Amino acid sequence: MLDIRREYSSFCLTINTMKNHIYYMEQCIALGKKAMLNGNPPVGSIIVKDDKIIGIGIESGKSSKDITKHAEIEAVNNASA
């Protein structure tokens, strides 16, 4: 038998998760645009924990001439600082 309360609760959680997902993707795109303005590939990265952004990174390998400056690595370094 279908428990409508449980199904509704799951549906609401899915909608909220999707809204969060869209918000976080928009943040990554904005970071990617910043990277591109500095002459780098358009890559941005964020780390999210408990619905909070705890780390951000912008691709900067080309402009800094440091191949380790990937957005993902920068986000990890930012989160652990």
mmCIF file of C-alpha atoms in Angstrom, residues 6-35:
data_model
loop_
_atom_site.group_PDB
_atom_site.id
_atom_site.type_symbol
_atom_site.label_atom_id
_atom_site.label_comp_id
_atom_site.label_asym_id
_atom_site.label_seq_id
_atom_site.Cartn_x
_atom_site.Cartn_y
_atom_site.Cartn_z
ATOM 1 C CA ARG A 6 6.175 9.197 2.786
ATOM 2 C CA GLU A 7 5.932 9.679 -0.970
ATOM 3 C CA TYR A 8 5.159 13.404 -0.554
ATOM 4 C CA SER A 9 8.096 13.792 1.835
ATOM 5 C CA SER A 10 10.449 12.137 -0.670
ATOM 6 C CA PHE A 11 9.097 14.332 -3.456
ATOM 7 C CA CYS A 12 9.690 17.506 -1.415
ATOM 8 C CA LEU A 13 13.193 16.377 -0.563
ATOM 9 C CA THR A 14 13.885 15.751 -4.251
ATOM 10 C CA ILE A 15 12.597 19.216 -5.237
ATOM 11 C CA ASN A 16 14.690 20.911 -2.539
ATOM 12 C CA THR A 17 17.732 18.889 -3.547
ATOM 13 C CA MET A 18 17.248 19.914 -7.176
ATOM 14 C CA LYS A 19 16.947 23.593 -6.201
ATOM 15 C CA ASN A 20 20.179 23.284 -4.235
ATOM 16 C CA HIS A 21 21.837 21.487 -7.125
ATOM 17 C CA ILE A 22 20.870 24.262 -9.546
ATOM 18 C CA TYR A 23 22.129 26.934 -7.132
ATOM 19 C CA TYR A 24 25.477 25.176 -6.684
ATOM 20 C CA MET A 25 25.873 24.664 -10.429
ATOM 21 C CA GLU A 26 25.204 28.367 -10.983
ATOM 22 C CA GLN A 27 27.970 29.151 -8.481
ATOM 23 C CA CYS A 28 30.386 26.890 -10.373
ATOM 24 C CA ILE A 29 29.470 28.523 -13.667
ATOM 25 C CA ALA A 30 30.098 31.980 -12.176
ATOM 26 C CA LEU A 31 33.520 30.829 -10.949
ATOM 27 C CA GLY A 32 34.240 29.381 -14.382
ATOM 28 C CA LYS A 33 33.446 32.735 -15.974
ATOM 29 C CA LYS A 34 35.942 34.406 -13.623
ATOM 30 C CA ALA A 35 38.571 31.887 -14.656
#
